[in-house]
Amino acid sequence: MRAGLMSAIFTLLCWGQLALADTVLVVGDSISAAFGLDTRQGWVALLEKRLAEQGYQHQVVNASISGDTSAGGAARLPGLLAEHRPSLVILELGGNDGLRGQPPAQLQQNLASMVQQSQKAGAEVLILGMKLPPNYGQRYTTAFAEVFPRVASETGATLVPFLLEGIGGVPSMMQSDGIHPTVEAQSRILENVWPTLKPLL
């Protein structure tokens, strides 16, 4: 009887800790889904490992889908917010919008909507900015790159200006497709994100 009572108390305590743990929700595309790699090698998995090593109690939910666009993320977000109730939402979307030549204004609208929905749900928001290769033309690449700081400024979200700083355009850091980072690049991605992310925890 006593053993059963102690077991029940232990279970309740464990559930209480889970309920109190903050959740970091990552909504992204193939960059955060670790395309071409074991997901345990991706930067999001490395983030989860670092949080645990540094004593943070946060749970990390990686809701990234390869090939996803800002429109796809915006459609999925309400359900994700309701299910996970995150304290921090990391938005890593837009790259596929750009690669498909979609209007930057559409990307801006989708990102702003996602930020506002997340904030309304009580979450801090971190936007991970992206840039396009120069072969898409200066006018388009400039308009695309300007979306991320504009949305951050207008919504009060926090911004990492370029997620792939020091990685994009470096052959040794990219897989053979020239689009997706290698396993060696994943730790660099985390280092690009961590200084801006840490104060939001």
mmCIF file of C-alpha atoms in Angstrom:
data_model
loop_
_atom_site.group_PDB
_atom_site.id
_atom_site.type_symbol
_atom_site.label_atom_id
_atom_site.label_comp_id
_atom_site.label_asym_id
_atom_site.label_seq_id
_atom_site.Cartn_x
_atom_site.Cartn_y
_atom_site.Cartn_z
ATOM 1 C CA MET A 1 0.000 0.000 0.000
ATOM 2 C CA ARG A 2 2.742 2.394 1.032
ATOM 3 C CA ALA A 3 4.799 1.516 -2.057
ATOM 4 C CA GLY A 4 1.796 2.164 -4.266
ATOM 5 C CA LEU A 5 1.241 5.557 -2.658
ATOM 6 C CA MET A 6 4.877 6.543 -3.130
ATOM 7 C CA SER A 7 4.724 5.453 -6.769
ATOM 8 C CA ALA A 8 1.627 7.574 -7.337
ATOM 9 C CA ILE A 9 3.272 10.610 -5.729
ATOM 10 C CA PHE A 10 6.397 10.142 -7.855
ATOM 11 C CA THR A 11 4.280 9.934 -11.005
ATOM 12 C CA LEU A 12 2.405 13.105 -10.100
ATOM 13 C CA LEU A 13 5.665 14.935 -9.446
ATOM 14 C CA CYS A 14 7.039 13.861 -12.828
ATOM 15 C CA TRP A 15 3.900 14.995 -14.610
ATOM 16 C CA GLY A 16 4.056 18.266 -12.709
ATOM 17 C CA GLN A 17 7.605 18.881 -13.910
ATOM 18 C CA LEU A 18 6.569 18.175 -17.499
ATOM 19 C CA ALA A 19 3.617 20.518 -17.194
ATOM 20 C CA LEU A 20 5.849 23.284 -15.838
ATOM 21 C CA ALA A 21 8.578 22.825 -18.458
ATOM 22 C CA ASP A 22 8.664 25.519 -21.113
ATOM 23 C CA THR A 23 8.393 24.403 -24.719
ATOM 24 C CA VAL A 24 10.464 25.668 -27.628
ATOM 25 C CA LEU A 25 8.577 25.127 -30.885
ATOM 26 C CA VAL A 26 10.599 25.150 -34.106
ATOM 27 C CA VAL A 27 8.527 25.646 -37.256
ATOM 28 C CA GLY A 28 10.771 25.363 -40.269
ATOM 29 C CA ASP A 29 11.642 23.689 -43.537
ATOM 30 C CA SER A 30 14.385 21.284 -44.625
ATOM 31 C CA ILE A 31 17.136 23.329 -42.960
ATOM 32 C CA SER A 32 15.658 22.622 -39.535
ATOM 33 C CA ALA A 33 14.373 19.169 -40.520
ATOM 34 C CA ALA A 34 18.012 18.115 -41.123
ATOM 35 C CA PHE A 35 17.419 17.145 -44.740
ATOM 36 C CA GLY A 36 19.875 14.490 -45.931
ATOM 37 C CA LEU A 37 21.060 13.802 -42.382
ATOM 38 C CA ASP A 38 20.021 11.774 -39.388
ATOM 39 C CA THR A 39 17.676 14.124 -37.505
ATOM 40 C CA ARG A 40 19.804 13.564 -34.403
ATOM 41 C CA GLN A 41 22.632 15.367 -36.221
ATOM 42 C CA GLY A 42 20.625 18.478 -37.069
ATOM 43 C CA TRP A 43 20.997 21.860 -35.417
ATOM 44 C CA VAL A 44 17.658 21.541 -33.604
ATOM 45 C CA ALA A 45 18.782 18.288 -31.982
ATOM 46 C CA LEU A 46 22.050 19.998 -31.029
ATOM 47 C CA LEU A 47 20.014 22.813 -29.476
ATOM 48 C CA GLU A 48 18.023 20.327 -27.423
ATOM 49 C CA LYS A 49 21.263 18.713 -26.247
ATOM 50 C CA ARG A 50 22.781 22.073 -25.275
ATOM 51 C CA LEU A 51 19.712 23.092 -23.308
ATOM 52 C CA ALA A 52 19.884 19.866 -21.311
ATOM 53 C CA GLU A 53 23.631 20.186 -20.733
ATOM 54 C CA GLN A 54 23.250 23.744 -19.455
ATOM 55 C CA GLY A 55 20.460 22.849 -17.063
ATOM 56 C CA TYR A 56 17.477 24.255 -18.928
ATOM 57 C CA GLN A 57 14.227 22.347 -18.445
ATOM 58 C CA HIS A 58 12.821 23.294 -21.844
ATOM 59 C CA GLN A 59 11.287 20.730 -24.149
ATOM 60 C CA VAL A 60 12.056 21.175 -27.851
ATOM 61 C CA VAL A 61 9.404 20.321 -30.428
ATOM 62 C CA ASN A 62 10.716 20.245 -33.983
ATOM 63 C CA ALA A 63 7.722 20.740 -36.284
ATOM 64 C CA SER A 64 9.859 21.362 -39.368
ATOM 65 C CA ILE A 65 8.925 19.785 -42.701
ATOM 66 C CA SER A 66 11.199 19.589 -45.724
ATOM 67 C CA GLY A 67 9.806 21.615 -48.609
ATOM 68 C CA ASP A 68 7.495 23.683 -46.428
ATOM 69 C CA THR A 69 6.740 27.299 -47.292
ATOM 70 C CA SER A 70 5.573 30.210 -45.185
ATOM 71 C CA ALA A 71 2.010 29.495 -46.338
ATOM 72 C CA GLY A 72 2.308 25.887 -45.210
ATOM 73 C CA GLY A 73 3.727 26.933 -41.872
ATOM 74 C CA ALA A 74 0.987 29.499 -41.367
ATOM 75 C CA ALA A 75 -1.634 26.831 -42.033
ATOM 76 C CA ARG A 76 -0.058 24.436 -39.517
ATOM 77 C CA LEU A 77 0.721 26.928 -36.785
ATOM 78 C CA PRO A 78 -2.681 27.266 -35.043
ATOM 79 C CA GLY A 79 -2.812 23.539 -34.359
ATOM 80 C CA LEU A 80 0.797 23.489 -33.168
ATOM 81 C CA LEU A 81 0.207 26.383 -30.778
ATOM 82 C CA ALA A 82 -2.894 24.723 -29.352
ATOM 83 C CA GLU A 83 -1.161 21.378 -28.914
ATOM 84 C CA HIS A 84 2.194 22.459 -27.508
ATOM 85 C CA ARG A 85 1.521 25.869 -25.851
ATOM 86 C CA PRO A 86 5.109 27.021 -26.435
ATOM 87 C CA SER A 87 6.872 29.774 -24.530
ATOM 88 C CA LEU A 88 9.146 30.371 -27.537
ATOM 89 C CA VAL A 89 8.419 29.908 -31.241
ATOM 90 C CA ILE A 90 11.324 29.783 -33.696
ATOM 91 C CA LEU A 91 10.300 30.522 -37.279
ATOM 92 C CA GLU A 92 12.673 29.198 -39.938
ATOM 93 C CA LEU A 93 10.620 29.597 -43.093
ATOM 94 C CA GLY A 94 10.816 31.492 -46.351
ATOM 95 C CA GLY A 95 13.651 29.778 -48.156
ATOM 96 C CA ASN A 96 11.321 27.699 -50.306
ATOM 97 C CA ASP A 97 9.173 30.748 -51.008
ATOM 98 C CA GLY A 98 12.251 32.419 -52.440
ATOM 99 C CA LEU A 99 13.500 29.417 -54.379
ATOM 100 C CA ARG A 100 10.069 29.191 -56.019
ATOM 101 C CA GLY A 101 10.064 32.888 -56.867
ATOM 102 C CA GLN A 102 6.997 33.691 -54.800
ATOM 103 C CA PRO A 103 6.247 37.374 -54.075
ATOM 104 C CA PRO A 104 8.146 38.754 -51.061
ATOM 105 C CA ALA A 105 4.951 40.563 -50.029
ATOM 106 C CA GLN A 106 3.248 37.190 -49.616
ATOM 107 C CA LEU A 107 6.118 35.917 -47.477
ATOM 108 C CA GLN A 108 5.928 39.050 -45.351
ATOM 109 C CA GLN A 109 2.203 38.634 -44.804
ATOM 110 C CA ASN A 110 2.560 34.983 -43.822
ATOM 111 C CA LEU A 111 5.467 35.580 -41.446
ATOM 112 C CA ALA A 112 3.764 38.537 -39.789
ATOM 113 C CA SER A 113 0.629 36.460 -39.288
ATOM 114 C CA MET A 114 2.646 33.656 -37.700
ATOM 115 C CA VAL A 115 4.439 36.046 -35.371
ATOM 116 C CA GLN A 116 1.204 37.686 -34.293
ATOM 117 C CA GLN A 117 -0.534 34.355 -33.700
ATOM 118 C CA SER A 118 2.396 33.165 -31.595
ATOM 119 C CA GLN A 119 2.504 36.363 -29.568
ATOM 120 C CA LYS A 120 -1.237 36.216 -28.994
ATOM 121 C CA ALA A 121 -0.723 32.710 -27.623
ATOM 122 C CA GLY A 122 1.810 34.126 -25.143
ATOM 123 C CA ALA A 123 5.027 33.047 -26.857
ATOM 124 C CA GLU A 124 8.208 34.932 -27.606
ATOM 125 C CA VAL A 125 9.163 34.718 -31.288
ATOM 126 C CA LEU A 126 12.561 34.313 -32.921
ATOM 127 C CA ILE A 127 12.746 34.761 -36.699
ATOM 128 C CA LEU A 128 15.649 33.116 -38.507
ATOM 129 C CA GLY A 129 16.435 35.198 -41.570
ATOM 130 C CA MET A 130 17.410 33.756 -44.916
ATOM 131 C CA LYS A 131 19.087 35.008 -48.092
ATOM 132 C CA LEU A 132 18.955 33.747 -51.668
ATOM 133 C CA PRO A 133 21.779 32.975 -54.107
ATOM 134 C CA PRO A 134 22.673 35.926 -56.373
ATOM 135 C CA ASN A 135 21.454 34.139 -59.501
ATOM 136 C CA TYR A 136 17.885 35.086 -58.565
ATOM 137 C CA GLY A 137 18.665 38.688 -59.482
ATOM 138 C CA GLN A 138 19.556 41.635 -57.289
ATOM 139 C CA ARG A 139 16.091 43.174 -57.184
ATOM 140 C CA TYR A 140 14.389 39.981 -56.050
ATOM 141 C CA THR A 141 17.099 38.837 -53.625
ATOM 142 C CA THR A 142 17.169 42.277 -51.986
ATOM 143 C CA ALA A 143 13.388 42.411 -51.635
ATOM 144 C CA PHE A 144 13.407 38.888 -50.221
ATOM 145 C CA ALA A 145 16.154 39.570 -47.664
ATOM 146 C CA GLU A 146 14.416 42.744 -46.476
ATOM 147 C CA VAL A 147 11.288 40.835 -45.457
ATOM 148 C CA PHE A 148 12.777 39.312 -42.312
ATOM 149 C CA PRO A 149 14.052 42.479 -40.580
ATOM 150 C CA ARG A 150 10.889 44.315 -41.619
ATOM 151 C CA VAL A 151 8.610 41.742 -40.015
ATOM 152 C CA ALA A 152 10.769 41.675 -36.889
ATOM 153 C CA SER A 153 10.694 45.467 -36.630
ATOM 154 C CA GLU A 154 6.950 45.747 -37.192
ATOM 155 C CA THR A 155 5.982 42.956 -34.791
ATOM 156 C CA GLY A 156 8.626 43.221 -32.088
ATOM 157 C CA ALA A 157 9.938 39.731 -32.795
ATOM 158 C CA THR A 158 13.622 38.931 -32.304
ATOM 159 C CA LEU A 159 15.747 38.330 -35.408
ATOM 160 C CA VAL A 160 18.786 36.328 -36.420
ATOM 161 C CA PRO A 161 19.635 38.240 -39.631
ATOM 162 C CA PHE A 162 21.017 35.277 -41.605
ATOM 163 C CA LEU A 163 20.754 31.714 -40.336
ATOM 164 C CA LEU A 164 23.431 30.395 -42.698
ATOM 165 C CA GLU A 165 26.046 33.078 -42.019
ATOM 166 C CA GLY A 166 29.454 31.579 -42.794
ATOM 167 C CA ILE A 167 27.792 28.527 -44.345
ATOM 168 C CA GLY A 168 25.801 29.569 -47.400
ATOM 169 C CA GLY A 169 27.977 29.661 -50.494
ATOM 170 C CA VAL A 170 30.795 27.723 -48.814
ATOM 171 C CA PRO A 171 31.084 24.428 -50.745
ATOM 172 C CA SER A 172 32.597 22.469 -47.863
ATOM 173 C CA MET A 173 29.625 23.415 -45.684
ATOM 174 C CA MET A 174 26.962 22.397 -48.188
ATOM 175 C CA GLN A 175 25.694 19.054 -49.421
ATOM 176 C CA SER A 176 26.094 18.183 -53.098
ATOM 177 C CA ASP A 177 22.835 19.967 -53.975
ATOM 178 C CA GLY A 178 24.347 23.283 -52.875
ATOM 179 C CA ILE A 179 21.231 24.074 -50.840
ATOM 180 C CA HIS A 180 21.321 21.995 -47.675
ATOM 181 C CA PRO A 181 24.057 22.272 -45.020
ATOM 182 C CA THR A 182 26.292 19.316 -44.203
ATOM 183 C CA VAL A 183 26.484 17.600 -40.849
ATOM 184 C CA GLU A 184 29.643 19.604 -40.127
ATOM 185 C CA ALA A 185 27.690 22.839 -40.627
ATOM 186 C CA GLN A 186 25.028 22.036 -38.034
ATOM 187 C CA SER A 187 27.078 23.183 -35.056
ATOM 188 C CA ARG A 188 27.819 26.451 -36.876
ATOM 189 C CA ILE A 189 24.089 26.971 -37.437
ATOM 190 C CA LEU A 190 23.507 26.534 -33.716
ATOM 191 C CA GLU A 191 26.259 29.046 -32.945
ATOM 192 C CA ASN A 192 24.583 31.513 -35.318
ATOM 193 C CA VAL A 193 21.323 31.132 -33.389
ATOM 194 C CA TRP A 194 22.384 30.631 -29.775
ATOM 195 C CA PRO A 195 23.527 34.142 -28.742
ATOM 196 C CA THR A 196 20.194 35.604 -29.858
ATOM 197 C CA LEU A 197 18.076 32.704 -28.639
ATOM 198 C CA LYS A 198 19.532 32.359 -25.137
ATOM 199 C CA PRO A 199 18.095 35.620 -23.708
ATOM 200 C CA LEU A 200 14.608 34.500 -24.787
ATOM 201 C CA LEU A 201 14.671 31.343 -22.653
#
